[in-house]
Coordinates of C-alpha atoms in Angstrom, one line a residue:
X73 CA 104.4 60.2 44.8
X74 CA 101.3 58.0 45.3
X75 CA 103.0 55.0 47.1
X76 CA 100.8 52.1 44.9
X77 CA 103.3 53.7 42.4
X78 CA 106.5 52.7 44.3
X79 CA 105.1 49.2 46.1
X80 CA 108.2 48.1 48.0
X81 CA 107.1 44.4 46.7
X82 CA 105.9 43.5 43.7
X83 CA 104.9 40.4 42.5
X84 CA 104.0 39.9 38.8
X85 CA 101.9 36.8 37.4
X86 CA 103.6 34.3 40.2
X87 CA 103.4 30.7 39.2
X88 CA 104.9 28.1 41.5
X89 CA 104.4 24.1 41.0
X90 CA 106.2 21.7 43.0
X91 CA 106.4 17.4 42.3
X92 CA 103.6 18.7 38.4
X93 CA 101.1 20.3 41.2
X94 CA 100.5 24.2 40.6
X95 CA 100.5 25.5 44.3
X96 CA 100.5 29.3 43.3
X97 CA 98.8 30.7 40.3
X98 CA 99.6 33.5 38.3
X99 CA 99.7 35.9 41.8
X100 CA 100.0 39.7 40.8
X101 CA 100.1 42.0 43.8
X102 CA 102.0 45.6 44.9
X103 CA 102.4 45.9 48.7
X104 CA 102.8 49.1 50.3
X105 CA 105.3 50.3 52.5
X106 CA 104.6 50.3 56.5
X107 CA 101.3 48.6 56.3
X108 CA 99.9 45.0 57.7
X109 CA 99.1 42.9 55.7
X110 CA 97.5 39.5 56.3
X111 CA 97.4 35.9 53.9
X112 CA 94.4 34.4 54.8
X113 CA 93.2 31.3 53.2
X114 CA 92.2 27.7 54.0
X115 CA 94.8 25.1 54.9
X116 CA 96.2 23.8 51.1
X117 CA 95.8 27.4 49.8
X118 CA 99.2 28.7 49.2
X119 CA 100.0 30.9 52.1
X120 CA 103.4 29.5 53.1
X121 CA 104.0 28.9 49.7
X122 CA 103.6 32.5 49.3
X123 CA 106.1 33.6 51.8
X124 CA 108.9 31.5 50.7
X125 CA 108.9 32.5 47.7
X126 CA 108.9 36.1 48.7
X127 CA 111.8 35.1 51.3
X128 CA 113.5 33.0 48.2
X129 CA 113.6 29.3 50.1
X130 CA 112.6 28.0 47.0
X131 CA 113.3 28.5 43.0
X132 CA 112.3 31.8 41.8
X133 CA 111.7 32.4 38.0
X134 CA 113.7 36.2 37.1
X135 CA 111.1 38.8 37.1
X136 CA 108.6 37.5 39.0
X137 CA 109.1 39.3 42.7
X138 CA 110.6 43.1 43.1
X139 CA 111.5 44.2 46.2
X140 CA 112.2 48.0 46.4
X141 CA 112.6 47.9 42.4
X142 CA 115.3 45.3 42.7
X143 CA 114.4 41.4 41.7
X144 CA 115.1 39.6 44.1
X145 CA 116.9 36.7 42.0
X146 CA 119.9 39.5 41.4
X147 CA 120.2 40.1 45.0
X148 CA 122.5 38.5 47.2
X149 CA 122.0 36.4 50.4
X150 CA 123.1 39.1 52.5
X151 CA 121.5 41.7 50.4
X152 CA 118.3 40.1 50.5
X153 CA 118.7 39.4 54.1
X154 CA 118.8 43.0 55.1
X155 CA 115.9 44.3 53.0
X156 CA 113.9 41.1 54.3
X157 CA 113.1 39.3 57.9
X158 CA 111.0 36.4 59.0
X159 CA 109.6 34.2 61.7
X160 CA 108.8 31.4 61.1
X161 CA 106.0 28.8 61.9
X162 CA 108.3 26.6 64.5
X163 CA 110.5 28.7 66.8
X164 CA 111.5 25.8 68.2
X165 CA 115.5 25.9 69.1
X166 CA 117.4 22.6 68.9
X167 CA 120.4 24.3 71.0
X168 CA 120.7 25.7 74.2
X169 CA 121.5 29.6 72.8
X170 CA 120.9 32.3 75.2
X171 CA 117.8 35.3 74.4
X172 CA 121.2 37.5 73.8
X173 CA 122.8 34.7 71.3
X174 CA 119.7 34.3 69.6
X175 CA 118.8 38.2 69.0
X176 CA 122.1 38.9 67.8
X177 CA 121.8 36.3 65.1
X178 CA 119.8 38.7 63.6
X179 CA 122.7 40.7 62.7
X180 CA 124.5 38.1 60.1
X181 CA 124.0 39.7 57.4
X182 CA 125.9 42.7 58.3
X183 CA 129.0 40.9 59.9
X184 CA 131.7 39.5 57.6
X185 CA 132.8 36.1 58.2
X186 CA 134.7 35.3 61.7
X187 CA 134.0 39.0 62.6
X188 CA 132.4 39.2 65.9
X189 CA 129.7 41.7 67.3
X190 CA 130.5 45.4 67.4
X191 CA 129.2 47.5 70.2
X192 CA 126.8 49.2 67.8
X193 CA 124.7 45.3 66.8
X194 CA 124.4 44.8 70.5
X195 CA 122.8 48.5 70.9
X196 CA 120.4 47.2 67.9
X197 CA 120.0 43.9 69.8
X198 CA 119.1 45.4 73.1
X199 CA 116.3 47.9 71.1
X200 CA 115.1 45.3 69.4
X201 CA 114.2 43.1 72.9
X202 CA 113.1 46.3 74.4
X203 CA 110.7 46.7 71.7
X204 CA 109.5 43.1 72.1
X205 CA 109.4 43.2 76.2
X206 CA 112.3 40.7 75.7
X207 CA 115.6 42.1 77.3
X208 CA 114.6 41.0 80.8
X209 CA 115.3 37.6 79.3
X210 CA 118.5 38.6 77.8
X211 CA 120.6 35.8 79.9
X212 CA 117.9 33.1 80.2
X213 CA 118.1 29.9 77.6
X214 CA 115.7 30.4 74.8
X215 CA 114.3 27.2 75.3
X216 CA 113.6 27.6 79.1
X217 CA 111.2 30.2 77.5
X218 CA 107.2 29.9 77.3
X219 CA 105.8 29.9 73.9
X220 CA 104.8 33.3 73.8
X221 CA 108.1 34.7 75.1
X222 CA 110.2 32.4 72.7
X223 CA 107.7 33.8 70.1
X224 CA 109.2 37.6 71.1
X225 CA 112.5 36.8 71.3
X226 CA 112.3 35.5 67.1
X227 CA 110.8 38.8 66.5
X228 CA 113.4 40.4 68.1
X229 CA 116.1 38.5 66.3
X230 CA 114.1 39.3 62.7
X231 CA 114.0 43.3 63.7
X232 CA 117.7 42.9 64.6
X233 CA 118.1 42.8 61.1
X234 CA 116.9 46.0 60.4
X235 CA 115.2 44.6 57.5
X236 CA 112.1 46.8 55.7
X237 CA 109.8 44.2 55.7
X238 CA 109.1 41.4 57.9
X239 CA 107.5 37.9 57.2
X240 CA 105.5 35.9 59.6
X241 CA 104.1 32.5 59.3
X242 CA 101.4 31.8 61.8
X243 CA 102.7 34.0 64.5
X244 CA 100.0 32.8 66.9
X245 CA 99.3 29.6 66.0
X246 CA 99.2 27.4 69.5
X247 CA 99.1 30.4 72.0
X248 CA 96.8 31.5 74.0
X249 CA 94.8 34.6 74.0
X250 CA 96.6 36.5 76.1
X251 CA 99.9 35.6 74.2
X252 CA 98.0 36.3 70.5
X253 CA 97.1 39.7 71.5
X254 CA 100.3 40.4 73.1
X255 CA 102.1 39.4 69.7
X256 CA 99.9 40.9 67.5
X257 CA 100.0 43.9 69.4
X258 CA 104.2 43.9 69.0
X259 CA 103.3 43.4 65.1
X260 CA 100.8 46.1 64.9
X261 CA 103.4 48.7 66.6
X262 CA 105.8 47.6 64.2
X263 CA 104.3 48.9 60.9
X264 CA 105.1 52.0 61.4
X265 CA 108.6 51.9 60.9
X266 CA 108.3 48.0 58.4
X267 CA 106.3 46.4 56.3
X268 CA 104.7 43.6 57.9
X269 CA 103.3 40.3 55.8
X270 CA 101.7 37.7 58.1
X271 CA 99.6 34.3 57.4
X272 CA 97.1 34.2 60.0
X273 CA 94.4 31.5 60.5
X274 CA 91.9 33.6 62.8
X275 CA 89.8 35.9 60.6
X276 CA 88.7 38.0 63.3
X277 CA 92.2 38.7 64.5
X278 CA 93.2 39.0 61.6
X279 CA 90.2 41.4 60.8
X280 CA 91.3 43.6 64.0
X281 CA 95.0 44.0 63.0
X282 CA 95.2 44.1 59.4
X283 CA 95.8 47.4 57.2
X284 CA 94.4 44.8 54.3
X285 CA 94.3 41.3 53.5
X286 CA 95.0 38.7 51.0
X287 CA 92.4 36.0 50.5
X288 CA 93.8 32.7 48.6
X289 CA 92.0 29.9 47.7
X290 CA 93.5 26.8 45.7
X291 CA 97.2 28.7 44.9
X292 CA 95.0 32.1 43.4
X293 CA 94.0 35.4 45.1
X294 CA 90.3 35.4 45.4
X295 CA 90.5 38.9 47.0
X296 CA 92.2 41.5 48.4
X297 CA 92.0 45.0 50.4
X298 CA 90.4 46.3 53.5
X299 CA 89.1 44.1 55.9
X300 CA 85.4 45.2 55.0
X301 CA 86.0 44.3 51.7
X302 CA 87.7 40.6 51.6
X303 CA 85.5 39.5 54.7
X304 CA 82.0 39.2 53.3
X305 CA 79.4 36.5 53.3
X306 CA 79.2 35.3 50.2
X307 CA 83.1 35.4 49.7
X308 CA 83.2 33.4 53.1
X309 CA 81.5 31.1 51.8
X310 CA 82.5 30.4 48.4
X311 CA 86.2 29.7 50.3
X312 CA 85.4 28.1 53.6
X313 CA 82.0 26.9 53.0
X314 CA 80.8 27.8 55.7
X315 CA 77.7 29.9 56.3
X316 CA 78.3 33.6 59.0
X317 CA 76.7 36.0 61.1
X318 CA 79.1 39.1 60.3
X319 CA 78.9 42.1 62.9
X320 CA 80.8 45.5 63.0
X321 CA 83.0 45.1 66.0
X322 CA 81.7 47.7 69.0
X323 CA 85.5 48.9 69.4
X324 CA 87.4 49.0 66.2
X325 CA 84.8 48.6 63.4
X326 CA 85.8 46.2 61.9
X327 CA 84.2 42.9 60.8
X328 CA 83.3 40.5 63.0
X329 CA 82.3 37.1 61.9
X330 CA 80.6 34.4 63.6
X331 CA 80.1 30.7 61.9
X332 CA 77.1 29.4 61.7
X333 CA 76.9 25.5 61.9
X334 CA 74.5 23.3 59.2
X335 CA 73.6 21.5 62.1
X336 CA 72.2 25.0 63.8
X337 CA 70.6 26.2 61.0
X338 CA 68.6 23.2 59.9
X339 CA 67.6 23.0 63.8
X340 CA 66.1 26.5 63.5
X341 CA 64.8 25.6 60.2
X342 CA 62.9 22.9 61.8
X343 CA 61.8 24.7 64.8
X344 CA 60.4 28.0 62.4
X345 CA 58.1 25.0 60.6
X346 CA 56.6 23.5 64.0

């Protein structure tokens, strides 16, 4: 079965307003299982607003999201919860949990209420640090933790769910390059058993790492697919206004795009006349 024909989300003419604004408009998209897929957009374009109403944070009209067939306004928390993960844009922790407390989390939707942790959600808790290069931290306080390792250790708790698909909101925003890579890298290793939906600001990253991408501008989807396709220089600039240099990266072949300033290019404008 061609998998376009089975999406394990489906979203069907989306509309979301908030306070009389329209922040998403009429959004129609199927998403494939075990891919990457990547929001991209400027700041105000919906991105976020995308995710929670995916995740459900916020009122959903009935047959507007599927996940796996099901709409998602039938499902339960705990259903929903286990067929769905996220990370989200602060992983800031107001209490002093340990890694291990914080991971285990992860496994609420599967414990009934007062039951405590089996030996079988701390085996999935220790996999899921191991995959993240977290269980070395396993006893430390999560917020004695760098950015990038606290960034890991919410991964970890969202694959402690087991979940299908997993939803990130600006996994690398305020890292460094070393950490961006490093959690992109998790991300990308973990398509192949989930789904992966991320906003990302940085289009060459996002480029790099991204099975496809969705472009929004202004709450609709301007375009969406293969790297090669979305990231273009007209597109580009009709969103961003920006004029770019775009280059087939050396390594992975992808697109690689480089603004170009007004300032720069009136400069050579002016030099080319003299």
């Amino acid at each position: 079965m061609n998998p376009k024909e089975n999406p394990i989300i489906n979203i069907r003419n989306l509309n979301y307003s908030y306070s009389n604004k329209a922040i998403l408009k009429n959004i129609n998209i199927s998403l494939e299982k075990n891919k990457f897929y990547s929001i991209i957009g400027p700041n105000g374009s919906g991105k976020t607003t995308l995710l929670k109403n995916i995740l459900r944070v916020v009122p959903i009209k009935k047959n507007s999201i599927y996940i796996e067939g099901d709409d998602i306004v039938n499902l339960s928390t705990k259903d929903l919860s286990k067929k769905i993960a996220s990370v989200p844009q602060n992983t800031m922790i107001d209490f002093d949990f340990t890694v291990m407390d914080i991971v285990l989390m992860g496994r609420a939707p599967y414990l009934s209420r007062l039951k405590n942790e089996t030996e079988e959600d701390l085996i999935v808790a220790k996999e899921s640090m191991v995959m993240t290069s977290t269980w070395h931290l396993k006893d430390k306080l999560v917020n004695e933790l760098s950015g990038g390792e606290r960034q890991r250790v919410i991964i970890a708790r969202a694959l402690a769910q087991q979940s299908k698909i997993i939803l990130l909101d600006e996994p690398i925003s305020n890292l460094d390059i070393q950490h961006q890579v490093d959690i992109l890298d998790t991300i990308k290793f973990l398509k192949k058993d989930i789904t992966v939906i991320a906003v990302l600001h940085d289009l060459n990253l996002a480029a790099q790492y991204s099975d496809e991408l969705i472009l929004l501008k202004e709450g609709k989807i301007v375009s969406m697919g293969e790297p090669e396709k979305v990231l273009n220089k007209q597109t580009i600039k009709n969103v961003y206004h920006v004029e770019t240099y775009i280059l087939k990266n050396p390594i992975t072949g992808k697109p690689h795009i480089i603004p170009i300033s007004d300032h720069f290019v009136k400069s050579k404008t002016n030099l080319t006349a003299l």
